[in-house]
Amino acid sequence: METVHPDLKRIELGYANAFLWTGAGGPTLIDTGSPWTFSKLLDELNAVGVQPADLQRIIITHADLDHIGGLKGLTELSDAPIACHTVEADYVTGRRSKALPGVRGKAMHAAIRVAEKVYKPHVDAVQELLLEKETTPEGFTVWHTPGHAPGHISLHHKEASLFIAGDAIINTDNKLSLPPSAFTPNEQQVIESLAKLKKLKFDTACFGHGPCIAGGADKKIRAFIDTLL
Ligand SMILES: [Zn+2]
């Protein structure tokens, strides 16, 4: 676990990240990793003295398996409400599944459905439905950033000068990039979502995949967005 801000820890769960907010309104978990990293998630929380029962809220950026994989297990250990964008709730509960375009997308979609049958990551209900510009009790402002998922959200914490992108942007291989096209139904919409974020100010940025950027992260992200527009 890496402290990226006095109130935010990055929990590396294989190739995906979850985040633990320990500031006001917390402890709150943002995303939950993959099903196969669930025991690591519990170990990492335990290492900083947080038990699932202590969690005040679980915020989900989007319903992909590598972000909701630990959710079902957590609900068996915790009464924390689950929060996600109102559009994403049907995907978190498995009532809908994300469509992927093209022949390759269809094949990918079939493979994801098989994985979901094996791991059964979906929960029965989402307790808190978030909307754009809403501020959570932790102080995160919700930005609806669809494209990679219909109800994908990114989170901005003004006071803490933090931005959590989810998979709207990823930071793997030492560079910022769009989420993988094979898992992204609408790349153009991702770019439009990113354009909305250009005015945000933050020192530290965190991503669903790859390391966080500390110091002047808003300028680096703005420069990346400008290459897309
Ligand atoms: Zn992801």
JSON list of N, CA, C and O in Angstrom, two decimals, residues 94-131:
[
{"chain": "A", "resi": 94, "resn": "GLY", "atom": "N", "xyz": [-25.44, -6.36, -12.26]},
{"chain": "A", "resi": 94, "resn": "GLY", "atom": "CA", "xyz": [-25.49, -7.40, -13.29]},
{"chain": "A", "resi": 94, "resn": "GLY", "atom": "C", "xyz": [-26.80, -7.44, -14.07]},
{"chain": "A", "resi": 94, "resn": "GLY", "atom": "O", "xyz": [-27.04, -8.38, -14.83]},
{"chain": "A", "resi": 95, "resn": "ARG", "atom": "N", "xyz": [-27.66, -6.42, -13.89]},
{"chain": "A", "resi": 95, "resn": "ARG", "atom": "CA", "xyz": [-28.91, -6.42, -14.67]},
{"chain": "A", "resi": 95, "resn": "ARG", "atom": "C", "xyz": [-28.64, -6.09, -16.14]},
{"chain": "A", "resi": 95, "resn": "ARG", "atom": "O", "xyz": [-29.40, -6.45, -17.02]},
{"chain": "A", "resi": 96, "resn": "ARG", "atom": "N", "xyz": [-27.56, -5.36, -16.35]},
{"chain": "A", "resi": 96, "resn": "ARG", "atom": "CA", "xyz": [-27.12, -5.08, -17.73]},
{"chain": "A", "resi": 96, "resn": "ARG", "atom": "C", "xyz": [-25.64, -5.41, -17.82]},
{"chain": "A", "resi": 96, "resn": "ARG", "atom": "O", "xyz": [-24.94, -5.43, -16.80]},
{"chain": "A", "resi": 97, "resn": "SER", "atom": "N", "xyz": [-25.16, -5.68, -19.04]},
{"chain": "A", "resi": 97, "resn": "SER", "atom": "CA", "xyz": [-23.72, -5.84, -19.19]},
{"chain": "A", "resi": 97, "resn": "SER", "atom": "C", "xyz": [-23.24, -4.99, -20.35]},
{"chain": "A", "resi": 97, "resn": "SER", "atom": "O", "xyz": [-23.94, -4.80, -21.34]},
{"chain": "A", "resi": 98, "resn": "LYS", "atom": "N", "xyz": [-22.04, -4.45, -20.17]},
{"chain": "A", "resi": 98, "resn": "LYS", "atom": "CA", "xyz": [-21.48, -3.45, -21.09]},
{"chain": "A", "resi": 98, "resn": "LYS", "atom": "C", "xyz": [-21.31, -4.02, -22.49]},
{"chain": "A", "resi": 98, "resn": "LYS", "atom": "O", "xyz": [-20.67, -5.05, -22.68]},
{"chain": "A", "resi": 99, "resn": "ALA", "atom": "N", "xyz": [-21.90, -3.37, -23.47]},
{"chain": "A", "resi": 99, "resn": "ALA", "atom": "CA", "xyz": [-21.76, -3.80, -24.86]},
{"chain": "A", "resi": 99, "resn": "ALA", "atom": "C", "xyz": [-20.42, -3.32, -25.40]},
{"chain": "A", "resi": 99, "resn": "ALA", "atom": "O", "xyz": [-19.96, -2.24, -25.07]},
{"chain": "A", "resi": 100, "resn": "LEU", "atom": "N", "xyz": [-19.76, -4.16, -26.18]},
{"chain": "A", "resi": 100, "resn": "LEU", "atom": "CA", "xyz": [-18.49, -3.77, -26.81]},
{"chain": "A", "resi": 100, "resn": "LEU", "atom": "C", "xyz": [-18.65, -3.86, -28.32]},
{"chain": "A", "resi": 100, "resn": "LEU", "atom": "O", "xyz": [-19.23, -4.82, -28.82]},
{"chain": "A", "resi": 101, "resn": "PRO", "atom": "N", "xyz": [-18.15, -2.87, -29.05]},
{"chain": "A", "resi": 101, "resn": "PRO", "atom": "CA", "xyz": [-18.44, -2.80, -30.48]},
{"chain": "A", "resi": 101, "resn": "PRO", "atom": "C", "xyz": [-17.60, -3.76, -31.33]},
{"chain": "A", "resi": 101, "resn": "PRO", "atom": "O", "xyz": [-16.54, -4.20, -30.90]},
{"chain": "A", "resi": 102, "resn": "GLY", "atom": "N", "xyz": [-18.10, -4.08, -32.49]},
{"chain": "A", "resi": 102, "resn": "GLY", "atom": "CA", "xyz": [-17.34, -4.83, -33.48]},
{"chain": "A", "resi": 102, "resn": "GLY", "atom": "C", "xyz": [-17.29, -6.33, -33.20]},
{"chain": "A", "resi": 102, "resn": "GLY", "atom": "O", "xyz": [-17.77, -6.81, -32.17]},
{"chain": "A", "resi": 103, "resn": "VAL", "atom": "N", "xyz": [-16.66, -7.05, -34.11]},
{"chain": "A", "resi": 103, "resn": "VAL", "atom": "CA", "xyz": [-16.54, -8.51, -33.99]},
{"chain": "A", "resi": 103, "resn": "VAL", "atom": "C", "xyz": [-15.67, -8.86, -32.79]},
{"chain": "A", "resi": 103, "resn": "VAL", "atom": "O", "xyz": [-15.99, -9.72, -31.98]},
{"chain": "A", "resi": 104, "resn": "ARG", "atom": "N", "xyz": [-14.55, -8.11, -32.65]},
{"chain": "A", "resi": 104, "resn": "ARG", "atom": "CA", "xyz": [-13.64, -8.34, -31.54]},
{"chain": "A", "resi": 104, "resn": "ARG", "atom": "C", "xyz": [-14.35, -8.05, -30.21]},
{"chain": "A", "resi": 104, "resn": "ARG", "atom": "O", "xyz": [-14.18, -8.77, -29.23]},
{"chain": "A", "resi": 105, "resn": "GLY", "atom": "N", "xyz": [-15.15, -6.99, -30.22]},
{"chain": "A", "resi": 105, "resn": "GLY", "atom": "CA", "xyz": [-15.89, -6.61, -29.04]},
{"chain": "A", "resi": 105, "resn": "GLY", "atom": "C", "xyz": [-16.88, -7.69, -28.63]},
{"chain": "A", "resi": 105, "resn": "GLY", "atom": "O", "xyz": [-17.03, -7.99, -27.44]},
{"chain": "A", "resi": 106, "resn": "LYS", "atom": "N", "xyz": [-17.53, -8.26, -29.61]},
{"chain": "A", "resi": 106, "resn": "LYS", "atom": "CA", "xyz": [-18.50, -9.35, -29.33]},
{"chain": "A", "resi": 106, "resn": "LYS", "atom": "C", "xyz": [-17.81, -10.53, -28.66]},
{"chain": "A", "resi": 106, "resn": "LYS", "atom": "O", "xyz": [-18.32, -11.13, -27.71]},
{"chain": "A", "resi": 107, "resn": "ALA", "atom": "N", "xyz": [-16.62, -10.89, -29.20]},
{"chain": "A", "resi": 107, "resn": "ALA", "atom": "CA", "xyz": [-15.86, -12.02, -28.64]},
{"chain": "A", "resi": 107, "resn": "ALA", "atom": "C", "xyz": [-15.43, -11.69, -27.21]},
{"chain": "A", "resi": 107, "resn": "ALA", "atom": "O", "xyz": [-15.52, -12.53, -26.30]},
{"chain": "A", "resi": 108, "resn": "MET", "atom": "N", "xyz": [-14.97, -10.44, -27.03]},
{"chain": "A", "resi": 108, "resn": "MET", "atom": "CA", "xyz": [-14.53, -9.99, -25.71]},
{"chain": "A", "resi": 108, "resn": "MET", "atom": "C", "xyz": [-15.69, -10.03, -24.71]},
{"chain": "A", "resi": 108, "resn": "MET", "atom": "O", "xyz": [-15.56, -10.48, -23.58]},
{"chain": "A", "resi": 109, "resn": "HIS", "atom": "N", "xyz": [-16.85, -9.57, -25.19]},
{"chain": "A", "resi": 109, "resn": "HIS", "atom": "CA", "xyz": [-18.04, -9.53, -24.36]},
{"chain": "A", "resi": 109, "resn": "HIS", "atom": "C", "xyz": [-18.41, -10.94, -23.91]},
{"chain": "A", "resi": 109, "resn": "HIS", "atom": "O", "xyz": [-18.74, -11.17, -22.73]},
{"chain": "A", "resi": 110, "resn": "ALA", "atom": "N", "xyz": [-18.32, -11.91, -24.83]},
{"chain": "A", "resi": 110, "resn": "ALA", "atom": "CA", "xyz": [-18.64, -13.30, -24.49]},
{"chain": "A", "resi": 110, "resn": "ALA", "atom": "C", "xyz": [-17.68, -13.82, -23.42]},
{"chain": "A", "resi": 110, "resn": "ALA", "atom": "O", "xyz": [-18.08, -14.49, -22.46]},
{"chain": "A", "resi": 111, "resn": "ALA", "atom": "N", "xyz": [-16.38, -13.46, -23.58]},
{"chain": "A", "resi": 111, "resn": "ALA", "atom": "CA", "xyz": [-15.37, -13.92, -22.61]},
{"chain": "A", "resi": 111, "resn": "ALA", "atom": "C", "xyz": [-15.64, -13.30, -21.24]},
{"chain": "A", "resi": 111, "resn": "ALA", "atom": "O", "xyz": [-15.50, -13.97, -20.20]},
{"chain": "A", "resi": 112, "resn": "ILE", "atom": "N", "xyz": [-16.02, -12.02, -21.24]},
{"chain": "A", "resi": 112, "resn": "ILE", "atom": "CA", "xyz": [-16.32, -11.34, -19.96]},
{"chain": "A", "resi": 112, "resn": "ILE", "atom": "C", "xyz": [-17.52, -12.01, -19.28]},
{"chain": "A", "resi": 112, "resn": "ILE", "atom": "O", "xyz": [-17.52, -12.22, -18.07]},
{"chain": "A", "resi": 113, "resn": "ARG", "atom": "N", "xyz": [-18.54, -12.36, -20.08]},
{"chain": "A", "resi": 113, "resn": "ARG", "atom": "CA", "xyz": [-19.73, -13.02, -19.52]},
{"chain": "A", "resi": 113, "resn": "ARG", "atom": "C", "xyz": [-19.36, -14.34, -18.86]},
{"chain": "A", "resi": 113, "resn": "ARG", "atom": "O", "xyz": [-19.90, -14.69, -17.80]},
{"chain": "A", "resi": 114, "resn": "VAL", "atom": "N", "xyz": [-18.42, -15.07, -19.49]},
{"chain": "A", "resi": 114, "resn": "VAL", "atom": "CA", "xyz": [-17.98, -16.35, -18.91]},
{"chain": "A", "resi": 114, "resn": "VAL", "atom": "C", "xyz": [-17.29, -16.09, -17.57]},
{"chain": "A", "resi": 114, "resn": "VAL", "atom": "O", "xyz": [-17.60, -16.74, -16.56]},
{"chain": "A", "resi": 115, "resn": "ALA", "atom": "N", "xyz": [-16.39, -15.08, -17.57]},
{"chain": "A", "resi": 115, "resn": "ALA", "atom": "CA", "xyz": [-15.67, -14.74, -16.31]},
{"chain": "A", "resi": 115, "resn": "ALA", "atom": "C", "xyz": [-16.67, -14.33, -15.23]},
{"chain": "A", "resi": 115, "resn": "ALA", "atom": "O", "xyz": [-16.53, -14.71, -14.07]},
{"chain": "A", "resi": 116, "resn": "GLU", "atom": "N", "xyz": [-17.69, -13.58, -15.63]},
{"chain": "A", "resi": 116, "resn": "GLU", "atom": "CA", "xyz": [-18.68, -13.13, -14.64]},
{"chain": "A", "resi": 116, "resn": "GLU", "atom": "C", "xyz": [-19.50, -14.30, -14.11]},
{"chain": "A", "resi": 116, "resn": "GLU", "atom": "O", "xyz": [-19.91, -14.30, -12.95]},
{"chain": "A", "resi": 117, "resn": "LYS", "atom": "N", "xyz": [-19.71, -15.30, -14.96]},
{"chain": "A", "resi": 117, "resn": "LYS", "atom": "CA", "xyz": [-20.44, -16.51, -14.48]},
{"chain": "A", "resi": 117, "resn": "LYS", "atom": "C", "xyz": [-19.60, -17.27, -13.47]},
{"chain": "A", "resi": 117, "resn": "LYS", "atom": "O", "xyz": [-20.12, -17.83, -12.50]},
{"chain": "A", "resi": 118, "resn": "VAL", "atom": "N", "xyz": [-18.28, -17.29, -13.71]},
{"chain": "A", "resi": 118, "resn": "VAL", "atom": "CA", "xyz": [-17.39, -18.01, -12.80]},
{"chain": "A", "resi": 118, "resn": "VAL", "atom": "C", "xyz": [-17.27, -17.25, -11.47]},
{"chain": "A", "resi": 118, "resn": "VAL", "atom": "O", "xyz": [-17.41, -17.82, -10.40]},
{"chain": "A", "resi": 119, "resn": "TYR", "atom": "N", "xyz": [-17.03, -15.94, -11.55]},
{"chain": "A", "resi": 119, "resn": "TYR", "atom": "CA", "xyz": [-16.70, -15.17, -10.35]},
{"chain": "A", "resi": 119, "resn": "TYR", "atom": "C", "xyz": [-17.91, -14.53, -9.66]},
{"chain": "A", "resi": 119, "resn": "TYR", "atom": "O", "xyz": [-17.81, -14.13, -8.50]},
{"chain": "A", "resi": 120, "resn": "LYS", "atom": "N", "xyz": [-19.02, -14.42, -10.36]},
{"chain": "A", "resi": 120, "resn": "LYS", "atom": "CA", "xyz": [-20.25, -13.84, -9.79]},
{"chain": "A", "resi": 120, "resn": "LYS", "atom": "C", "xyz": [-19.96, -12.57, -8.97]},
{"chain": "A", "resi": 120, "resn": "LYS", "atom": "O", "xyz": [-20.18, -12.54, -7.75]},
{"chain": "A", "resi": 121, "resn": "PRO", "atom": "N", "xyz": [-19.44, -11.53, -9.62]},
{"chain": "A", "resi": 121, "resn": "PRO", "atom": "CA", "xyz": [-19.03, -10.34, -8.85]},
{"chain": "A", "resi": 121, "resn": "PRO", "atom": "C", "xyz": [-20.17, -9.40, -8.47]},
{"chain": "A", "resi": 121, "resn": "PRO", "atom": "O", "xyz": [-19.98, -8.49, -7.66]},
{"chain": "A", "resi": 122, "resn": "HIS", "atom": "N", "xyz": [-21.33, -9.59, -9.07]},
{"chain": "A", "resi": 122, "resn": "HIS", "atom": "CA", "xyz": [-22.39, -8.57, -8.92]},
{"chain": "A", "resi": 122, "resn": "HIS", "atom": "C", "xyz": [-23.07, -8.63, -7.55]},
{"chain": "A", "resi": 122, "resn": "HIS", "atom": "O", "xyz": [-23.17, -9.70, -6.95]},
{"chain": "A", "resi": 123, "resn": "VAL", "atom": "N", "xyz": [-23.53, -7.49, -7.12]},
{"chain": "A", "resi": 123, "resn": "VAL", "atom": "CA", "xyz": [-24.25, -7.40, -5.84]},
{"chain": "A", "resi": 123, "resn": "VAL", "atom": "C", "xyz": [-25.73, -7.18, -6.12]},
{"chain": "A", "resi": 123, "resn": "VAL", "atom": "O", "xyz": [-26.12, -6.80, -7.22]},
{"chain": "A", "resi": 124, "resn": "ASP", "atom": "N", "xyz": [-26.56, -7.43, -5.12]},
{"chain": "A", "resi": 124, "resn": "ASP", "atom": "CA", "xyz": [-28.00, -7.33, -5.32]},
{"chain": "A", "resi": 124, "resn": "ASP", "atom": "C", "xyz": [-28.47, -5.88, -5.50]},
{"chain": "A", "resi": 124, "resn": "ASP", "atom": "O", "xyz": [-29.41, -5.63, -6.24]},
{"chain": "A", "resi": 125, "resn": "ALA", "atom": "N", "xyz": [-27.80, -4.97, -4.81]},
{"chain": "A", "resi": 125, "resn": "ALA", "atom": "CA", "xyz": [-28.29, -3.60, -4.84]},
{"chain": "A", "resi": 125, "resn": "ALA", "atom": "C", "xyz": [-27.17, -2.59, -4.63]},
{"chain": "A", "resi": 125, "resn": "ALA", "atom": "O", "xyz": [-26.14, -2.90, -4.01]},
{"chain": "A", "resi": 126, "resn": "VAL", "atom": "N", "xyz": [-27.39, -1.41, -5.17]},
{"chain": "A", "resi": 126, "resn": "VAL", "atom": "CA", "xyz": [-26.52, -0.26, -4.91]},
{"chain": "A", "resi": 126, "resn": "VAL", "atom": "C", "xyz": [-27.33, 0.70, -4.04]},
{"chain": "A", "resi": 126, "resn": "VAL", "atom": "O", "xyz": [-28.49, 0.99, -4.33]},
{"chain": "A", "resi": 127, "resn": "GLN", "atom": "N", "xyz": [-26.72, 1.17, -2.96]},
{"chain": "A", "resi": 127, "resn": "GLN", "atom": "CA", "xyz": [-27.49, 1.97, -2.00]},
{"chain": "A", "resi": 127, "resn": "GLN", "atom": "C", "xyz": [-27.48, 3.47, -2.32]},
{"chain": "A", "resi": 127, "resn": "GLN", "atom": "O", "xyz": [-28.39, 4.19, -1.96]},
{"chain": "A", "resi": 128, "resn": "GLU", "atom": "N", "xyz": [-26.41, 3.95, -2.95]},
{"chain": "A", "resi": 128, "resn": "GLU", "atom": "CA", "xyz": [-26.31, 5.40, -3.20]},
{"chain": "A", "resi": 128, "resn": "GLU", "atom": "C", "xyz": [-26.06, 5.64, -4.68]},
{"chain": "A", "resi": 128, "resn": "GLU", "atom": "O", "xyz": [-25.04, 5.22, -5.22]},
{"chain": "A", "resi": 129, "resn": "LEU", "atom": "N", "xyz": [-27.00, 6.33, -5.32]},
{"chain": "A", "resi": 129, "resn": "LEU", "atom": "CA", "xyz": [-26.89, 6.62, -6.74]},
{"chain": "A", "resi": 129, "resn": "LEU", "atom": "C", "xyz": [-26.36, 8.04, -6.92]},
{"chain": "A", "resi": 129, "resn": "LEU", "atom": "O", "xyz": [-26.98, 9.00, -6.46]},
{"chain": "A", "resi": 130, "resn": "LEU", "atom": "N", "xyz": [-25.20, 8.15, -7.54]},
{"chain": "A", "resi": 130, "resn": "LEU", "atom": "CA", "xyz": [-24.52, 9.44, -7.66]},
{"chain": "A", "resi": 130, "resn": "LEU", "atom": "C", "xyz": [-24.83, 10.10, -9.00]},
{"chain": "A", "resi": 130, "resn": "LEU", "atom": "O", "xyz": [-25.09, 9.43, -9.99]},
{"chain": "A", "resi": 131, "resn": "LEU", "atom": "N", "xyz": [-24.77, 11.42, -8.97]},
{"chain": "A", "resi": 131, "resn": "LEU", "atom": "CA", "xyz": [-24.97, 12.20, -10.19]},
{"chain": "A", "resi": 131, "resn": "LEU", "atom": "C", "xyz": [-23.82, 13.19, -10.34]},
{"chain": "A", "resi": 131, "resn": "LEU", "atom": "O", "xyz": [-23.16, 13.53, -9.36]}
]
